[in-house]
XYZ file of C-alpha atoms in Angstrom:
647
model
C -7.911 -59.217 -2.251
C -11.745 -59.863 -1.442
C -13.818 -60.180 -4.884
C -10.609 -60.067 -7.191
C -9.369 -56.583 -6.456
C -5.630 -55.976 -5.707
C -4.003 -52.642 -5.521
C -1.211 -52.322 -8.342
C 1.182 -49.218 -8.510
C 3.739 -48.186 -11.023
C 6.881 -45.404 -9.675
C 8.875 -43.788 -11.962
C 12.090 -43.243 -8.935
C 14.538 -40.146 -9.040
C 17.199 -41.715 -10.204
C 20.761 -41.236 -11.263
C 22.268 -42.251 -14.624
C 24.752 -45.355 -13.212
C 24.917 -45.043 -9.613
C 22.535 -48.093 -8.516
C 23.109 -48.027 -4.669
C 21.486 -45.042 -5.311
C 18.619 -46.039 -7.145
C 18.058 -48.820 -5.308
C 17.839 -46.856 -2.353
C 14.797 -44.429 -3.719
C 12.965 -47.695 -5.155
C 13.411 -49.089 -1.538
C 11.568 -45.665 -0.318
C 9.009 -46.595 -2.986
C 8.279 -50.149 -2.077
C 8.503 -48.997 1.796
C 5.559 -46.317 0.815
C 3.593 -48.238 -1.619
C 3.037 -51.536 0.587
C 1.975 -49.206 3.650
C -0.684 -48.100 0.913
C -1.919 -51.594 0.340
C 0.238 -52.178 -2.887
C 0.720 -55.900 -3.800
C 2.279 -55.191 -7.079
C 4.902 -52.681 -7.920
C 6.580 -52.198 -11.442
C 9.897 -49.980 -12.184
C 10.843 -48.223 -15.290
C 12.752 -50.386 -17.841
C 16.237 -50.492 -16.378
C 15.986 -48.344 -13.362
C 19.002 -49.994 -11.365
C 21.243 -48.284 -13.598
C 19.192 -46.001 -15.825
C 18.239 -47.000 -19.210
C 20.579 -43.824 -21.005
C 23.996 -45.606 -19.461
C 24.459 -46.555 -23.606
C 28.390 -48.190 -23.418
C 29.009 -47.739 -19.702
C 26.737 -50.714 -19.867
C 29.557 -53.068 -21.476
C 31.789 -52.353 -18.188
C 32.412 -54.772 -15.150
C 31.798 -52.022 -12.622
C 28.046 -50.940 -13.714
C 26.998 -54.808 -13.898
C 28.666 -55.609 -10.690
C 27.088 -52.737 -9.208
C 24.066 -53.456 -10.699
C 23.796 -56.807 -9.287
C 24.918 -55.433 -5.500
C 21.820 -53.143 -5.359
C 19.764 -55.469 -6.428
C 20.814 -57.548 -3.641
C 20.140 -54.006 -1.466
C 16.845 -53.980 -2.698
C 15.752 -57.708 -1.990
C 17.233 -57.757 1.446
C 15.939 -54.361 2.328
C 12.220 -55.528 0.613
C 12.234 -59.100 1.941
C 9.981 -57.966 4.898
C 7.399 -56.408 2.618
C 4.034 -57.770 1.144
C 4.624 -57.224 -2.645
C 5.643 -58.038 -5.250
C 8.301 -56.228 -7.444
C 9.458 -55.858 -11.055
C 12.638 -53.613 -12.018
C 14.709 -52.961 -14.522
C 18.318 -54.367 -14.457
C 21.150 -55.214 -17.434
C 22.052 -59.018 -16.893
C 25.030 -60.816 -18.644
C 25.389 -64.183 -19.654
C 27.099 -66.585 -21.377
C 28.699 -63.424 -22.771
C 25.823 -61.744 -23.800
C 24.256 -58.658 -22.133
C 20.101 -58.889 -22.001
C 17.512 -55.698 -20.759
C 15.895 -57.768 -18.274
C 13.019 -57.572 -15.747
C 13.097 -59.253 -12.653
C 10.991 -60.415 -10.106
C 11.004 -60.119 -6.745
C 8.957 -61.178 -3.763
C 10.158 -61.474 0.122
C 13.222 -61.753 -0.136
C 13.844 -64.099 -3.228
C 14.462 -63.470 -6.721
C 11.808 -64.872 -8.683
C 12.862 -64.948 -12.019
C 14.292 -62.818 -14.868
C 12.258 -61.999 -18.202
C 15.275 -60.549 -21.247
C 13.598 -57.797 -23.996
C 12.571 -59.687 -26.669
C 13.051 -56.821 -29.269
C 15.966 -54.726 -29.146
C 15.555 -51.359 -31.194
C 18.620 -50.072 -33.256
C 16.928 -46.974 -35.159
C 16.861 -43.490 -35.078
C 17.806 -42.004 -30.986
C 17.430 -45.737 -29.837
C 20.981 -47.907 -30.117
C 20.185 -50.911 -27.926
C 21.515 -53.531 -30.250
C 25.018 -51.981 -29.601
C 24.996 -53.409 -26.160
C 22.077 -55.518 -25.920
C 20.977 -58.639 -27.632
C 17.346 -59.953 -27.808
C 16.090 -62.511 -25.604
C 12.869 -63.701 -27.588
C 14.848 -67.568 -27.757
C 16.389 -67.634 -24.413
C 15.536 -70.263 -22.056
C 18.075 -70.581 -19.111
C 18.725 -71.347 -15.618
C 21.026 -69.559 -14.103
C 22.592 -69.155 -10.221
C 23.091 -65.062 -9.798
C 25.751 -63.395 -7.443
C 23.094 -62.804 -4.989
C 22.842 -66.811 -4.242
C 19.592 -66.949 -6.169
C 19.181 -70.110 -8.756
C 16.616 -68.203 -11.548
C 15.096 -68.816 -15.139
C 15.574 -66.586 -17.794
C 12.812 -66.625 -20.362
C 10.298 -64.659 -22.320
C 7.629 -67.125 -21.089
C 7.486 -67.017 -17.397
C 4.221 -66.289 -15.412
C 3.979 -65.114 -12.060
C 1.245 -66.082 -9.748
C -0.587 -65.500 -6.071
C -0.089 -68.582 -4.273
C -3.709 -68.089 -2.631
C -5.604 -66.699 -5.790
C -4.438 -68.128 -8.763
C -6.067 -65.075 -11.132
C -3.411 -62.414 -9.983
C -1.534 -64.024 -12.381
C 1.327 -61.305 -14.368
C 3.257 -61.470 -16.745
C 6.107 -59.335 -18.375
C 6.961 -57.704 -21.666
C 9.444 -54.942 -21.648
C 8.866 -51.364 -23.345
C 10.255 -51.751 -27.647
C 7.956 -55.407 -27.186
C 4.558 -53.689 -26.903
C 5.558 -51.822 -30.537
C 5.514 -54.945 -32.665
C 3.296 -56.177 -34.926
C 2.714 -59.338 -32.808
C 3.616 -58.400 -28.919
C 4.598 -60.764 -26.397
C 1.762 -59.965 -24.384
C -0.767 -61.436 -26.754
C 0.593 -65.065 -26.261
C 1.413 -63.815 -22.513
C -2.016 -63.483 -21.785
C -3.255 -66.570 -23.362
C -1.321 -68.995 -21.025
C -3.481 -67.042 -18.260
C -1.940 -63.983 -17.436
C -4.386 -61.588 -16.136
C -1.932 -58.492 -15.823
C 0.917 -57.214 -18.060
C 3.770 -55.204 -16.977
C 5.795 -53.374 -18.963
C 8.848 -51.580 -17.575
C 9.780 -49.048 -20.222
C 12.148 -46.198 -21.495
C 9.997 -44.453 -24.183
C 11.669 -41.072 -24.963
C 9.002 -38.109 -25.432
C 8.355 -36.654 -28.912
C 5.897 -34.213 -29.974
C 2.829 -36.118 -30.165
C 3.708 -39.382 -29.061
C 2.504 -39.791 -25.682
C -1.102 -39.562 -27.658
C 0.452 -42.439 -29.852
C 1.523 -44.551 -26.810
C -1.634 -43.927 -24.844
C -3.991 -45.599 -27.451
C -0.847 -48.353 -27.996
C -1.374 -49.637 -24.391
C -5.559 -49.385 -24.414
C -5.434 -51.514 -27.176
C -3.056 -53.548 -26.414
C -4.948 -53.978 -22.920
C -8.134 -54.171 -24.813
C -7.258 -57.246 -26.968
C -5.519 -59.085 -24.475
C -8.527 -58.657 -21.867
C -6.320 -57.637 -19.246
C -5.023 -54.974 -17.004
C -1.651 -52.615 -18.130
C 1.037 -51.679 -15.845
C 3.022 -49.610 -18.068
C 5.945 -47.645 -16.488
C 7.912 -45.125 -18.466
C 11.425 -43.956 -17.431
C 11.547 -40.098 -15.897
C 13.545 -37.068 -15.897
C 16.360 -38.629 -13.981
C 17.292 -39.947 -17.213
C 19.893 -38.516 -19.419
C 19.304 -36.036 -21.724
C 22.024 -36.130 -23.646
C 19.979 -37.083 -27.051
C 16.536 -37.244 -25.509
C 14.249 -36.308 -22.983
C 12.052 -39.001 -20.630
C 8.762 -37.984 -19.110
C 7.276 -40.434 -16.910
C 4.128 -41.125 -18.990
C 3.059 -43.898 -16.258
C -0.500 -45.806 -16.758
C -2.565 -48.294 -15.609
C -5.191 -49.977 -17.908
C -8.340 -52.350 -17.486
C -9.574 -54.243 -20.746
C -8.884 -50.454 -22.749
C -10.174 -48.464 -20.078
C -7.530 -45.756 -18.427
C -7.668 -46.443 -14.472
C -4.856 -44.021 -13.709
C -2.509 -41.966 -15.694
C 0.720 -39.361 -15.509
C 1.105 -37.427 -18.237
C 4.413 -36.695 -19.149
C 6.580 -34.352 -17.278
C 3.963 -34.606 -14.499
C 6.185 -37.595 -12.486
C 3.581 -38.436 -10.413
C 3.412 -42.255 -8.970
C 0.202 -44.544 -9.895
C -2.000 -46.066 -7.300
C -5.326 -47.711 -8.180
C -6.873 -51.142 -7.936
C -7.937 -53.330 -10.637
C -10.634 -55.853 -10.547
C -8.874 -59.357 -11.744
C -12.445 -61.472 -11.213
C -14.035 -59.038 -14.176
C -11.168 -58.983 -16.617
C -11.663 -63.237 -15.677
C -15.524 -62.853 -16.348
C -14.885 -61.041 -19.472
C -12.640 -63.447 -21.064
C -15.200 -65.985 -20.128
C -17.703 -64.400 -22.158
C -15.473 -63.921 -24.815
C -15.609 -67.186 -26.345
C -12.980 -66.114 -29.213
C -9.975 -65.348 -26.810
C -8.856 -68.978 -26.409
C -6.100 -69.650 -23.936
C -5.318 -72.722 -26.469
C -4.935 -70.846 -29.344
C -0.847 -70.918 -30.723
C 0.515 -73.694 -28.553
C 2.728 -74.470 -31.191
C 3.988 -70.663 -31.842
C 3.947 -70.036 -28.301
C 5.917 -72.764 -26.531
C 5.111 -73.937 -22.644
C 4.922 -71.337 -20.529
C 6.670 -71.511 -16.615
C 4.421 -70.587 -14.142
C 6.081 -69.500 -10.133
C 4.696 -68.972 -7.349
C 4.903 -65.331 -4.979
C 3.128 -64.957 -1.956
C 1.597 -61.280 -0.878
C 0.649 -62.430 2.702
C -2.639 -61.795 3.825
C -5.843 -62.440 2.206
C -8.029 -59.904 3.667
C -10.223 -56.708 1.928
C -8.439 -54.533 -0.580
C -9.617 -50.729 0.283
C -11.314 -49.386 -2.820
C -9.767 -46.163 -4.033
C -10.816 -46.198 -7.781
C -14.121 -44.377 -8.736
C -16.883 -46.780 -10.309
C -19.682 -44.497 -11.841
C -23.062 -44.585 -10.535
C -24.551 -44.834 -13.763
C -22.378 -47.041 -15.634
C -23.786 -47.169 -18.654
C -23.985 -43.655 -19.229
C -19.991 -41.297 -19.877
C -19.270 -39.243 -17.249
C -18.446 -35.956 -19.225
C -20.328 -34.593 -21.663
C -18.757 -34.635 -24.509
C -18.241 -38.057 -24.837
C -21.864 -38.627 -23.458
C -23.171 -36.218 -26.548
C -21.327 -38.751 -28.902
C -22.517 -41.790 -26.945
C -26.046 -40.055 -27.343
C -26.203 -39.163 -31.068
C -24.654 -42.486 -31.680
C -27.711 -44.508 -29.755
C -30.359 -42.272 -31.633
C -28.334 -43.428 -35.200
C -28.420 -47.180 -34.305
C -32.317 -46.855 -32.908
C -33.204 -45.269 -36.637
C -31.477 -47.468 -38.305
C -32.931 -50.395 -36.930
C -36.805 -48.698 -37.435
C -35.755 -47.618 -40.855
C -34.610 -51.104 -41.791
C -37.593 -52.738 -40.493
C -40.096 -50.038 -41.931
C -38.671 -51.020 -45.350
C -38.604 -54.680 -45.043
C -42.455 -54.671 -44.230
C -43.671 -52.046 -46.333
C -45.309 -50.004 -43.176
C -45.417 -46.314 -44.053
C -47.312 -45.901 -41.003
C -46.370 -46.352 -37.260
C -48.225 -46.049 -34.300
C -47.174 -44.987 -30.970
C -48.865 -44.773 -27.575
C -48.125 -41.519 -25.730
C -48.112 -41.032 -22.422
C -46.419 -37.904 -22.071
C -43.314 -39.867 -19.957
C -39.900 -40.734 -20.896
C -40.115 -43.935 -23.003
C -42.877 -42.797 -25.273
C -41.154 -39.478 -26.275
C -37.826 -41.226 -26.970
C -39.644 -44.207 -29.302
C -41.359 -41.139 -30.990
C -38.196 -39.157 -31.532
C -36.721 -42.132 -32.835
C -39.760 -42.708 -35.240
C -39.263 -38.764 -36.220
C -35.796 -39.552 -37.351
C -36.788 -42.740 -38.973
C -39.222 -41.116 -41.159
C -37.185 -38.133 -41.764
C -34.413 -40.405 -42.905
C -36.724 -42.347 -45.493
C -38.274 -38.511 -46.750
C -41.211 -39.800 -45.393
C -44.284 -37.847 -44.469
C -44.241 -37.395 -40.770
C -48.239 -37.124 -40.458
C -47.875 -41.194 -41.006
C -46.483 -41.296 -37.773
C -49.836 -41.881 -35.550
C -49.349 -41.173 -32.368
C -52.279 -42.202 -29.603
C -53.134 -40.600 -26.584
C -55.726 -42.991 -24.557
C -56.523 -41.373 -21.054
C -57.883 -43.372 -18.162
C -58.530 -43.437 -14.603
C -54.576 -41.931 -13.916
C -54.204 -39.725 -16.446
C -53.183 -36.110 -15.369
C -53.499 -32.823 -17.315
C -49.669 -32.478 -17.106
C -48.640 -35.690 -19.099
C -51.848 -35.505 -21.246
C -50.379 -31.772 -22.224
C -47.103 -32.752 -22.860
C -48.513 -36.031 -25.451
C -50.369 -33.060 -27.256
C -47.798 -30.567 -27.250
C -44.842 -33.044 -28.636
C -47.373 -34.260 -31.472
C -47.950 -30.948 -32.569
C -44.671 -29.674 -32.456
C -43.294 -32.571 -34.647
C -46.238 -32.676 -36.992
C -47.290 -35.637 -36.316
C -50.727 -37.145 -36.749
C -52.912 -37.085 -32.962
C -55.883 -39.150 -32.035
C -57.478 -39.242 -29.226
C -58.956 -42.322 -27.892
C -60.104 -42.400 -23.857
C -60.028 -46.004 -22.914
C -62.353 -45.376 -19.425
C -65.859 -46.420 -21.055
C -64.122 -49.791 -22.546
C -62.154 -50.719 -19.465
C -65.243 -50.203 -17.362
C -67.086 -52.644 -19.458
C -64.269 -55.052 -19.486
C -64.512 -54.950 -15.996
C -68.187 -55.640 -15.948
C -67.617 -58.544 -18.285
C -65.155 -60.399 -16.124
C -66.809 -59.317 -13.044
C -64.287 -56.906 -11.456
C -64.993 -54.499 -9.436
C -64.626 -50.836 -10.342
C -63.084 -50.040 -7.058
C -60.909 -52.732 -6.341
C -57.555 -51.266 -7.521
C -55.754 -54.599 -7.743
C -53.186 -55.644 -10.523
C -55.938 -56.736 -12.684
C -56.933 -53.009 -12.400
C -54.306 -51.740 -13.696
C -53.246 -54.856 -16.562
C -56.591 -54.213 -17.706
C -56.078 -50.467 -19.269
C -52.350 -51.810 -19.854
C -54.247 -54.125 -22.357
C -56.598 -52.064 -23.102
C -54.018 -49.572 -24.648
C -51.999 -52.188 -26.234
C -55.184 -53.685 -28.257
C -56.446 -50.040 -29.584
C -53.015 -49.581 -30.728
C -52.798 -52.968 -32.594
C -56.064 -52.798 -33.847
C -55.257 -48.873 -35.620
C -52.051 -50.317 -36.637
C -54.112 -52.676 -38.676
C -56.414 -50.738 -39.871
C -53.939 -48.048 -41.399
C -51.544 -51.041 -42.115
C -49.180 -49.658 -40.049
C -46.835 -50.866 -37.177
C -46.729 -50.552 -33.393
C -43.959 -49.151 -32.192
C -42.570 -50.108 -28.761
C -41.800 -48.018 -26.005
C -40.810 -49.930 -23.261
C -37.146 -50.011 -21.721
C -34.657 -51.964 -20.957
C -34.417 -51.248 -17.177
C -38.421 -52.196 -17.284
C -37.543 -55.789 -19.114
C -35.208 -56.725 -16.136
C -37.329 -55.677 -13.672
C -40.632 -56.949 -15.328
C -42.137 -53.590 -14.970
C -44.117 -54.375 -18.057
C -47.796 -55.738 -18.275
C -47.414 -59.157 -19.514
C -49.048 -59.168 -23.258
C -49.962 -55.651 -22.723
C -46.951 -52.384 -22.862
C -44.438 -55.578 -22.571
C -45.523 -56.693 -26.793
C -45.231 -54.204 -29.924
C -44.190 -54.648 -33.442
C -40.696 -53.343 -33.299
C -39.415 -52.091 -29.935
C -36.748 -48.772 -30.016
C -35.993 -48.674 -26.868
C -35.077 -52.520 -25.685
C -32.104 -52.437 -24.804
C -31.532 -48.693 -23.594
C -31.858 -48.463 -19.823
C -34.029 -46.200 -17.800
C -30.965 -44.037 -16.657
C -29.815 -43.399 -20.659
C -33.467 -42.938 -22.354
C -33.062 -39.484 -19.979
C -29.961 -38.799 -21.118
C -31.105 -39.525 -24.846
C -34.438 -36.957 -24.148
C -31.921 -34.439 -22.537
C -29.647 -34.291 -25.574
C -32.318 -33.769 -28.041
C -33.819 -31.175 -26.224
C -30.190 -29.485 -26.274
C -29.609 -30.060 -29.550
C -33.189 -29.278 -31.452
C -33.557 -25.395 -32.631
C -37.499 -25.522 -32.173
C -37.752 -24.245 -28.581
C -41.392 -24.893 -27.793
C -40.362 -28.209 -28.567
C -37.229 -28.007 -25.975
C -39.538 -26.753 -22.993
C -41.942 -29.748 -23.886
C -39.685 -32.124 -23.430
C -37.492 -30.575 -20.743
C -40.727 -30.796 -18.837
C -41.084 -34.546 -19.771
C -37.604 -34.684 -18.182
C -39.064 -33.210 -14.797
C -42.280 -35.645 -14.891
C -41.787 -38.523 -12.584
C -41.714 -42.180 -14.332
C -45.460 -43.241 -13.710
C -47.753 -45.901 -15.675
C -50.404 -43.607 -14.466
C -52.919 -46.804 -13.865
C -54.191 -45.585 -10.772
C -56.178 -42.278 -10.309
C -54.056 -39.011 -9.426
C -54.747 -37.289 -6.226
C -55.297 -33.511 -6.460
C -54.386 -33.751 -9.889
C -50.811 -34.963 -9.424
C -49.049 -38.347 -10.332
C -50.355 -40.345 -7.608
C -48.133 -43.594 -8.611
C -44.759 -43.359 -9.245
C -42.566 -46.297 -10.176
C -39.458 -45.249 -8.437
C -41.390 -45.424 -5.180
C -42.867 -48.806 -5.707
C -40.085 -50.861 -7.648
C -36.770 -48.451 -5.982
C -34.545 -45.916 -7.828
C -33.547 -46.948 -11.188
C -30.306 -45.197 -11.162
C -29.479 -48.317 -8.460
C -31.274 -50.774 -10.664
C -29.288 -49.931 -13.556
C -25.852 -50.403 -11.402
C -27.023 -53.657 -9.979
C -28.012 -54.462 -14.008
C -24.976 -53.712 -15.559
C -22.785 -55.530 -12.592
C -24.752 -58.412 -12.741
C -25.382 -58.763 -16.333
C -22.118 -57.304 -18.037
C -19.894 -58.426 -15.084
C -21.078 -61.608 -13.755
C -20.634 -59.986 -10.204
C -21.988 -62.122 -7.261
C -24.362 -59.996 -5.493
C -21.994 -59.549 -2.366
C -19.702 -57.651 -5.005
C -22.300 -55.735 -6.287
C -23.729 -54.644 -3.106
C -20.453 -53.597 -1.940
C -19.573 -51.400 -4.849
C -22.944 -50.162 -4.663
C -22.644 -48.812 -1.111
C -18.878 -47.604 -1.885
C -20.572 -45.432 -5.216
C -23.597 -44.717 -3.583
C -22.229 -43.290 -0.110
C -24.101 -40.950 1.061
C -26.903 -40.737 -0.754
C -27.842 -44.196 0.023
C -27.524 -46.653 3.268
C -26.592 -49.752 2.984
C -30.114 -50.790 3.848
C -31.683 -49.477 0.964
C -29.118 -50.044 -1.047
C -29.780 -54.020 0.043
C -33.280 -53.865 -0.016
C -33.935 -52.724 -3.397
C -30.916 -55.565 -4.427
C -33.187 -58.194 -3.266
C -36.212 -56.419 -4.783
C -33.929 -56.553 -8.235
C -33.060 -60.277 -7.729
C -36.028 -61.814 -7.376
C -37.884 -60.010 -9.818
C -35.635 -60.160 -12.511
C -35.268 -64.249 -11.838
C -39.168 -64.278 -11.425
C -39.954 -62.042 -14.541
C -38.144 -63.911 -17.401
C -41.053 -65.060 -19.023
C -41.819 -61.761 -20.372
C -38.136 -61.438 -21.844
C -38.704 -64.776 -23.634
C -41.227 -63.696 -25.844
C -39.657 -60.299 -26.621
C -40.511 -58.118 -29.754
C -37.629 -57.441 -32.241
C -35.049 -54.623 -31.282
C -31.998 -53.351 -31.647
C -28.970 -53.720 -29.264
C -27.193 -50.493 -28.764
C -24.764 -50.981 -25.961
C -22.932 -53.946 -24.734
C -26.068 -55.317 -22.767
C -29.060 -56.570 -24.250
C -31.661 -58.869 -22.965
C -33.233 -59.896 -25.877
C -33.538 -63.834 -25.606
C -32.222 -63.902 -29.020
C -28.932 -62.351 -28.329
C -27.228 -61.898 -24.878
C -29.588 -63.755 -22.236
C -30.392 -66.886 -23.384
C -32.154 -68.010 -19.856
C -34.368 -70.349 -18.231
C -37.938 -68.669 -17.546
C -37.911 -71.095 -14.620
C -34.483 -70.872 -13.755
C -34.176 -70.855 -9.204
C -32.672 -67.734 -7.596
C -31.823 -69.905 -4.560
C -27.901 -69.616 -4.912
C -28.203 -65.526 -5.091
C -31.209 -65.879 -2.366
C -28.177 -67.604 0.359
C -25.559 -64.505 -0.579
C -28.385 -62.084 0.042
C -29.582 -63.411 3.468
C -25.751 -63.083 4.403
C -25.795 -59.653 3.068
C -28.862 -58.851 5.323
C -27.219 -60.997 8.641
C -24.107 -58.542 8.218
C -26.282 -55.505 8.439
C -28.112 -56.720 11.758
């Protein structure tokens, strides 16, 4: 259970409608299999000791005597196991007959929580046998010798890590207007389970998918939602096993129906923690008077060691894995980048921009941006100035490619070289010519940045930022020079998107000299081009100096969006990144991104105006509000352990 993960699973059993020493016997097989996987938390269908389609058999001695029997099976046969399981059982008291789900850990019986609503429409009868438990609050001694509560409001928690906290709210309670699991989750429950019986319609496994990611979604928590199978009766309907598990909206593991396949996965309780700490608006406070005290008890899963990761973490997070979705995400960024331009260009009267291009990434998405922006307010695209200012590292490729995309998008070109001006600079401040320091190469940064405010004044126009957002947390940026701009498009879009973002405009635009141009962009490696090329060829590339920004962007999102120590993050980074990393590298450019993004603040303080496309930003004005002198000294001691562990 090392850095909050625990493995969760959710078993639809072949079962048989009202013999329960037979059902208990295949969830035994279950439990048996799933804690030899590493499974500390199991969840049953909704009434799976019996079957949920017994209908009046369920008002007779024999099925609730038997009922009770296997369950005893089941905790006697489990009590050597180290998990912790929910099923499914009818339960009678005080002359009343509740849908309950109890909870069971080595040997004891935990604690019962009744259905709060009981359907009584259409195929679904419940209320004929069954009556609602939403009130109940009782202590009870069962046949089995075990003393339990009854109640809608019990949590269930670790012993030895108090966030693998569950708790329970059974199938019909998920379909109200206000669930259970809202006010469930706000006394501190980290996980819901819901053991259900949904029957399968045309269409409605669609319906119940987006029911649980939103459910999961606005309670910041992970889903354990198991469905009732084909073992069921079909009298009246048919049940298909639609099993899931969900993290904060975000489908870990699924069976569609008919499928019957058991879940395994893991789910990270220290993020879905994080997140609710950074999402000031879910109070655990909030409806102490609608949502009366809460019981929490105790289970105990044994040992304490590693969970095995299983589940697939992307390597570039903040990109979608398929393509379609990643076309939407795509056209979606380029919309909010316009807007924000467009916006801006109105509110200061600039009918002019001016952009410095390189011929590399950044530039070409900030000027694809400005195309759209102009295009949007019927502007004349020749306002759009874009400035090509060779120096000492300029190639012929990237020069090309500046001139090419300008004249393919009608844009207005000047040429400025900078070499004559930066020479004389150096002269003036007495640096030498051949010393290719970092005041050699800030010097042209600022150079370029000065030309470009000084033609943005004299055409009253503005300077359009190109830099990135993978660039702001590493500091890549000359301070005052490519770091400052009038508006900047690209801010919060990391290195690893703006690609994606030039790749789907070059897929998508019909002029195809333009689509070579910038498919060849694509292939250019990410340079500054500050120092001179040798036989013509990039001679400085960024990747080689500052490490691979695919990693960069991982360790940025994890750190940033997650809150992940960097232990975590370094082990999820050599779990994603196996085989085309070693855990050397993968530590070495870690500490490279640790120290320079505590070291480089300074330059995000002072950041230009931008807008925030995704859900991490480092605009000192929005999502890191930090110290410029803030010590790294705590994330220093956790990487020196890192390195010890690799000696």
């Amino acid at each position: 259970m090392k850095d909050g993960f625990i493995k969760v699973a959710v078993c639809t059993p072949d079962l048989k409608v009202a013999d329960c020493f037979y059902n208990a016997e295949q969830m035994i097989q279950k439990a048996e299999k799933m804690e030899k996987e590493g499974v500390r938390l199991l969840a049953f269908p909704e009434l799976a000791i019996t079957g949920y389609t017994c209908n009046d058999i369920f008002l007779q001695d024999t099925l609730l005597e038997g009922a009770l029997n296997a369950l005893q099976k089941y905790k006697e046969a489990t009590a050597h196991l180290n998990l912790v399981s929910v099923i499914g059982i009818p339960l009678e008291y005080k002359g009343r007959l509740y849908n309950t789900a109890m909870v069971l850990n080595k040997g004891r019986i935990l604690g019962a929580v009744p259905k709060s609503h009981i359907p009584n429409y259409s195929e679904f009868y419940e209320a004929r046998q069954f009556s609602s438990g939403k009130d109940m609050s009782a202590e009870l001694t069962l046949p089995t010798g075990d003393t339990i509560i009854v109640s809608p409001r019990l949590l269930f928690a670790q012993e030895h890590m108090p966030e693998f906290c569950f708790g329970i709210e059974i199938c019909e309670d998920l379909w109200m207007p206000d669930p259970p699991s809202g006010g469930i989750a706000q006394k501190g429950a980290l996980i819901i389970v819901n053991p259900s019986a949904s029957d399968e319609l045309t269409g409605k496994a669609a319906y119940r998918r987006e029911l649980v990611k939103n459910q999961s979604a606005r309670t910041i928590s992970a889903y354990l939602y198991a469905d009732a199978g084909e073992g069921e009766s079909t009298t009246d309907m048919v049940f298909a096993g639609h099993n899931m598990i969900v993290e904060n909206g975000v489908v870990l593991k699924e069976s569609l129906p008919f499928e019957g396949r058991d879940l395994i996965t893991e789910i990270d309780l220290r993020r879905l923690k994080n997140e609710r700490r950074r999402m000031t608006t879910f109070s655990m406070d909030d409806g102490e008077k609608e949502n009366p005290q809460f019981t929490t008890i105790l289970f105990d899963t044994g040992e304490r060691a590693e969970t095995p990761l299983t589940r697939k973490f992307p390597k570039t997070p903040f990109v979608p894995s398929d393509k379609k979705h990643r076309d939407e995400r795509c056209n979606e960024i380029l919309n909010i980048q316009t807007a924000g331009l467009v916006k801006r260009l109105r509110h200061t009267g600039c009918k002019q921009a001016v952009i410095g291009l390189s011929g590399g990434l950044d530039s070409t998405l900030a000027l694809l941006v400005t195309v759209r922006a102009f295009q949007k307010l019927e502007w004349d695209i020749k306002g759009i100035i874009g400035i090509t200012m060779p120096c000492f590292g300029t190639t012929g490729r990237t020069y090309d490619n500046a001139v090419r995309l300008s004249e393919e998008l009608g844009i207005t070109l000047r040429k400025i070289p900078i070499r004559d001006a930066v020479l004389q600079h150096f002269r003036d401040i007495g640096q030498a010519a051949d010393v290719q320091d970092v005041t050699y190469e800030n010097g042209q940064a600022r150079e370029r940045t000065q030309i470009l405010m000084d033609v943005a004044n004299q055409c009253g126009g503005m300077v359009i930022g190109t830099g990135d957002m993978s660039e702001l947390a590493l500091g890549w940026a000359t301070y005052n020079g490519d770091h400052m701009s009038m508006y900047g498009v690209n801010c919060s879009v990391p290195k690893t998107l703006v690609r994606y973002l030039v790749q789907y405009y070059a897929d998508t635009v019909k002029n195809e000299t333009l689509k070579k141009v910038l498919r060849d962009v694509l292939d250019t490696p990410v340079s500054p081009e500050l120092l001179p090329p040798k036989d013509g060829e990039i001679a400085q590339k960024t990747e080689d100096i500052v490490g691979p920004y695919e990693l960069h962007d991982f360790y940025l999102y994890y750190m940033l969006r997650c809150g992940f120590t960097p232990s975590k993050i370094f082990r999820l980074a050599v779990y994603t990144f196996e085989g085309v990393y070693d855990p050397r590298t993968i530590y070495q450019w870690l500490d490279t991104f640790c120290h320079r993004f505590f070291r480089q603040q300074f330059k995000r303080s002072c950041l230009p105006d931008g807008p925030k496309v995704g859900t991490v930003s480092l605009s000192p004005r929005g999502d890191l509000r930090m110290p410029s002198d803030a010590s790294d000294a705590l994330w220093k001691e956790e990487l020196d352990r890192i390195y010890h562990s690799l000696a």
